[in-house]
Amino acid sequence: MTAIAAAPQTLAAAHPAKIRNRVLWTVQIVLALFFIIASGGPKLFGQADALRTFHAIGWGEWFRYFTGLVEISGGIGLLVPRLNAPAAAGMSITMIFAAATQAFVLGSPALALFPLILVGVFTWIAYERRASFSTFTDLVHR
């Protein structure tokens, strides 16, 4: 009789780790596509808005190329299981610099909000994927 009275577990109660993993992968894929296609790509290929923004920053073309490569590399890293946490940590740092550049160099503190939100998201990803840090360091030390 007690077996009949017990309610079946919901998917969320039975597999919270699986659901968290799926949510993380979804967020990682969306952010990876954003940084590869919509953010890093235009910087590398000289899209007009990217040219204007980096001209206003005043550090030269090398900085635009460097930023584009960092963003594309971070996006790719988000898709590679061994690189998830290091890529997310690196993107957190990149977004801190992006927010500071928006606020202090370009004089648009309101536009610094989006990179600051991404700092939180990337920090969460790095924390949740922290096991890949040990895998990454094992690869580096071989």
PDB file of C-alpha atoms in Angstrom:
ATOM      1  CA  MET A   1       0.000   0.000   0.000  1.00  0.00           C
ATOM      2  CA  THR A   2       2.782   2.475   0.738  1.00  0.00           C
ATOM      3  CA  ALA A   3       4.301   1.993  -2.691  1.00  0.00           C
ATOM      4  CA  ILE A   4       1.036   3.105  -4.297  1.00  0.00           C
ATOM      5  CA  ALA A   5       0.788   6.181  -2.090  1.00  0.00           C
ATOM      6  CA  ALA A   6       4.283   7.427  -2.961  1.00  0.00           C
ATOM      7  CA  ALA A   7       4.196  10.091  -5.647  1.00  0.00           C
ATOM      8  CA  PRO A   8       6.529   9.613  -8.598  1.00  0.00           C
ATOM      9  CA  GLN A   9       9.475  11.980  -8.662  1.00  0.00           C
ATOM     10  CA  THR A  10       9.376  14.760 -11.158  1.00  0.00           C
ATOM     11  CA  LEU A  11      12.169  15.093 -13.682  1.00  0.00           C
ATOM     12  CA  ALA A  12      13.515  18.139 -11.829  1.00  0.00           C
ATOM     13  CA  ALA A  13      13.588  16.340  -8.493  1.00  0.00           C
ATOM     14  CA  ALA A  14      15.101  13.183  -9.951  1.00  0.00           C
ATOM     15  CA  HIS A  15      17.838  14.737 -12.096  1.00  0.00           C
ATOM     16  CA  PRO A  16      18.754  18.291 -11.042  1.00  0.00           C
ATOM     17  CA  ALA A  17      22.333  17.789 -12.251  1.00  0.00           C
ATOM     18  CA  LYS A  18      21.126  16.816 -15.734  1.00  0.00           C
ATOM     19  CA  ILE A  19      18.847  19.833 -15.930  1.00  0.00           C
ATOM     20  CA  ARG A  20      21.618  22.169 -14.729  1.00  0.00           C
ATOM     21  CA  ASN A  21      23.976  20.657 -17.302  1.00  0.00           C
ATOM     22  CA  ARG A  22      21.438  21.205 -20.095  1.00  0.00           C
ATOM     23  CA  VAL A  23      20.847  24.801 -19.010  1.00  0.00           C
ATOM     24  CA  LEU A  24      24.594  25.419 -18.871  1.00  0.00           C
ATOM     25  CA  TRP A  25      25.140  23.952 -22.330  1.00  0.00           C
ATOM     26  CA  THR A  26      22.277  26.005 -23.748  1.00  0.00           C
ATOM     27  CA  VAL A  27      23.693  29.221 -22.280  1.00  0.00           C
ATOM     28  CA  GLN A  28      27.212  28.296 -23.408  1.00  0.00           C
ATOM     29  CA  ILE A  29      26.098  27.563 -26.976  1.00  0.00           C
ATOM     30  CA  VAL A  30      24.107  30.802 -27.233  1.00  0.00           C
ATOM     31  CA  LEU A  31      27.000  32.857 -25.854  1.00  0.00           C
ATOM     32  CA  ALA A  32      29.520  31.032 -28.053  1.00  0.00           C
ATOM     33  CA  LEU A  33      27.485  31.775 -31.172  1.00  0.00           C
ATOM     34  CA  PHE A  34      27.059  35.384 -30.093  1.00  0.00           C
ATOM     35  CA  PHE A  35      30.775  35.926 -29.518  1.00  0.00           C
ATOM     36  CA  ILE A  36      31.896  34.046 -32.627  1.00  0.00           C
ATOM     37  CA  ILE A  37      29.345  35.433 -35.098  1.00  0.00           C
ATOM     38  CA  ALA A  38      27.982  38.712 -33.755  1.00  0.00           C
ATOM     39  CA  SER A  39      30.825  40.118 -31.679  1.00  0.00           C
ATOM     40  CA  GLY A  40      34.248  38.749 -32.610  1.00  0.00           C
ATOM     41  CA  GLY A  41      33.597  38.196 -36.313  1.00  0.00           C
ATOM     42  CA  PRO A  42      32.646  41.800 -37.091  1.00  0.00           C
ATOM     43  CA  LYS A  43      35.781  43.004 -35.313  1.00  0.00           C
ATOM     44  CA  LEU A  44      38.030  40.737 -37.372  1.00  0.00           C
ATOM     45  CA  PHE A  45      36.328  41.476 -40.672  1.00  0.00           C
ATOM     46  CA  GLY A  46      36.166  45.244 -40.184  1.00  0.00           C
ATOM     47  CA  GLN A  47      32.435  45.842 -39.879  1.00  0.00           C
ATOM     48  CA  ALA A  48      31.705  49.605 -39.933  1.00  0.00           C
ATOM     49  CA  ASP A  49      30.443  49.894 -36.336  1.00  0.00           C
ATOM     50  CA  ALA A  50      33.445  47.975 -35.024  1.00  0.00           C
ATOM     51  CA  LEU A  51      35.782  50.255 -36.974  1.00  0.00           C
ATOM     52  CA  ARG A  52      34.110  53.372 -35.519  1.00  0.00           C
ATOM     53  CA  THR A  53      34.147  52.019 -31.977  1.00  0.00           C
ATOM     54  CA  PHE A  54      37.786  50.986 -32.046  1.00  0.00           C
ATOM     55  CA  HIS A  55      38.764  54.254 -33.727  1.00  0.00           C
ATOM     56  CA  ALA A  56      37.086  56.057 -30.800  1.00  0.00           C
ATOM     57  CA  ILE A  57      39.036  53.897 -28.345  1.00  0.00           C
ATOM     58  CA  GLY A  58      42.191  55.080 -30.079  1.00  0.00           C
ATOM     59  CA  TRP A  59      44.502  52.103 -29.562  1.00  0.00           C
ATOM     60  CA  GLY A  60      44.910  51.219 -33.216  1.00  0.00           C
ATOM     61  CA  GLU A  61      43.792  48.401 -35.456  1.00  0.00           C
ATOM     62  CA  TRP A  62      45.824  45.786 -33.597  1.00  0.00           C
ATOM     63  CA  PHE A  63      43.506  46.151 -30.602  1.00  0.00           C
ATOM     64  CA  ARG A  64      40.418  45.502 -32.742  1.00  0.00           C
ATOM     65  CA  TYR A  65      41.997  42.341 -34.172  1.00  0.00           C
ATOM     66  CA  PHE A  66      43.189  41.235 -30.743  1.00  0.00           C
ATOM     67  CA  THR A  67      39.733  41.748 -29.205  1.00  0.00           C
ATOM     68  CA  GLY A  68      38.072  39.874 -32.062  1.00  0.00           C
ATOM     69  CA  LEU A  69      40.460  36.940 -31.666  1.00  0.00           C
ATOM     70  CA  VAL A  70      39.925  36.864 -27.889  1.00  0.00           C
ATOM     71  CA  GLU A  71      36.146  36.817 -28.322  1.00  0.00           C
ATOM     72  CA  ILE A  72      36.184  34.123 -31.009  1.00  0.00           C
ATOM     73  CA  SER A  73      38.640  32.028 -28.997  1.00  0.00           C
ATOM     74  CA  GLY A  74      36.486  32.395 -25.893  1.00  0.00           C
ATOM     75  CA  GLY A  75      33.401  31.401 -27.863  1.00  0.00           C
ATOM     76  CA  ILE A  76      35.107  28.308 -29.215  1.00  0.00           C
ATOM     77  CA  GLY A  77      36.405  27.472 -25.731  1.00  0.00           C
ATOM     78  CA  LEU A  78      32.864  27.544 -24.376  1.00  0.00           C
ATOM     79  CA  LEU A  79      32.032  24.709 -26.776  1.00  0.00           C
ATOM     80  CA  VAL A  80      34.971  22.468 -25.823  1.00  0.00           C
ATOM     81  CA  PRO A  81      34.321  20.512 -22.613  1.00  0.00           C
ATOM     82  CA  ARG A  82      37.948  20.646 -21.409  1.00  0.00           C
ATOM     83  CA  LEU A  83      38.064  24.391 -21.993  1.00  0.00           C
ATOM     84  CA  ASN A  84      34.657  25.429 -20.584  1.00  0.00           C
ATOM     85  CA  ALA A  85      35.838  26.839 -17.271  1.00  0.00           C
ATOM     86  CA  PRO A  86      39.061  28.505 -18.490  1.00  0.00           C
ATOM     87  CA  ALA A  87      37.198  30.060 -21.425  1.00  0.00           C
ATOM     88  CA  ALA A  88      34.400  31.336 -19.177  1.00  0.00           C
ATOM     89  CA  ALA A  89      36.935  32.759 -16.701  1.00  0.00           C
ATOM     90  CA  GLY A  90      38.793  34.469 -19.522  1.00  0.00           C
ATOM     91  CA  MET A  91      35.580  35.873 -20.947  1.00  0.00           C
ATOM     92  CA  SER A  92      34.681  37.214 -17.484  1.00  0.00           C
ATOM     93  CA  ILE A  93      37.930  39.163 -17.444  1.00  0.00           C
ATOM     94  CA  THR A  94      37.365  40.321 -21.017  1.00  0.00           C
ATOM     95  CA  MET A  95      33.898  41.587 -20.117  1.00  0.00           C
ATOM     96  CA  ILE A  96      35.265  43.497 -17.105  1.00  0.00           C
ATOM     97  CA  PHE A  97      37.624  45.316 -19.476  1.00  0.00           C
ATOM     98  CA  ALA A  98      34.790  45.832 -21.982  1.00  0.00           C
ATOM     99  CA  ALA A  99      32.610  47.407 -19.288  1.00  0.00           C
ATOM    100  CA  ALA A 100      35.458  49.644 -18.128  1.00  0.00           C
ATOM    101  CA  THR A 101      36.142  50.699 -21.720  1.00  0.00           C
ATOM    102  CA  GLN A 102      32.473  51.522 -22.290  1.00  0.00           C
ATOM    103  CA  ALA A 103      32.199  53.497 -19.068  1.00  0.00           C
ATOM    104  CA  PHE A 104      35.515  55.333 -18.923  1.00  0.00           C
ATOM    105  CA  VAL A 105      37.033  55.452 -22.413  1.00  0.00           C
ATOM    106  CA  LEU A 106      33.926  55.729 -24.577  1.00  0.00           C
ATOM    107  CA  GLY A 107      31.926  57.685 -21.984  1.00  0.00           C
ATOM    108  CA  SER A 108      28.851  55.430 -22.130  1.00  0.00           C
ATOM    109  CA  PRO A 109      28.359  53.993 -18.635  1.00  0.00           C
ATOM    110  CA  ALA A 110      24.851  52.766 -19.502  1.00  0.00           C
ATOM    111  CA  LEU A 111      26.342  50.507 -22.185  1.00  0.00           C
ATOM    112  CA  ALA A 112      28.629  48.935 -19.564  1.00  0.00           C
ATOM    113  CA  LEU A 113      25.627  47.151 -18.054  1.00  0.00           C
ATOM    114  CA  PHE A 114      25.505  44.349 -20.657  1.00  0.00           C
ATOM    115  CA  PRO A 115      29.164  43.313 -20.230  1.00  0.00           C
ATOM    116  CA  LEU A 116      28.724  43.436 -16.442  1.00  0.00           C
ATOM    117  CA  ILE A 117      25.753  41.080 -16.676  1.00  0.00           C
ATOM    118  CA  LEU A 118      27.891  38.785 -18.822  1.00  0.00           C
ATOM    119  CA  VAL A 119      30.597  38.847 -16.124  1.00  0.00           C
ATOM    120  CA  GLY A 120      28.052  37.265 -13.781  1.00  0.00           C
ATOM    121  CA  VAL A 121      26.973  34.690 -16.353  1.00  0.00           C
ATOM    122  CA  PHE A 122      30.544  33.732 -17.264  1.00  0.00           C
ATOM    123  CA  THR A 123      31.513  33.535 -13.590  1.00  0.00           C
ATOM    124  CA  TRP A 124      28.577  31.170 -13.002  1.00  0.00           C
ATOM    125  CA  ILE A 125      29.651  29.008 -15.959  1.00  0.00           C
ATOM    126  CA  ALA A 126      33.268  28.920 -14.740  1.00  0.00           C
ATOM    127  CA  TYR A 127      32.110  27.935 -11.263  1.00  0.00           C
ATOM    128  CA  GLU A 128      29.776  25.199 -12.477  1.00  0.00           C
ATOM    129  CA  ARG A 129      32.382  23.843 -14.912  1.00  0.00           C
ATOM    130  CA  ARG A 130      35.272  24.169 -12.423  1.00  0.00           C
ATOM    131  CA  ALA A 131      36.116  20.466 -12.789  1.00  0.00           C
ATOM    132  CA  SER A 132      37.394  21.244 -16.291  1.00  0.00           C
ATOM    133  CA  PHE A 133      40.075  23.507 -14.745  1.00  0.00           C
ATOM    134  CA  SER A 134      41.858  20.422 -13.392  1.00  0.00           C
ATOM    135  CA  THR A 135      41.556  18.682 -16.764  1.00  0.00           C
ATOM    136  CA  PHE A 136      42.921  21.805 -18.463  1.00  0.00           C
ATOM    137  CA  THR A 137      45.879  22.100 -16.094  1.00  0.00           C
ATOM    138  CA  ASP A 138      46.625  18.387 -16.554  1.00  0.00           C
ATOM    139  CA  LEU A 139      46.855  18.999 -20.318  1.00  0.00           C
ATOM    140  CA  VAL A 140      49.095  22.026 -19.862  1.00  0.00           C
ATOM    141  CA  HIS A 141      51.511  20.246 -17.544  1.00  0.00           C
ATOM    142  CA  ARG A 142      52.078  17.225 -19.822  1.00  0.00           C
TER     143      ARG A 142
END
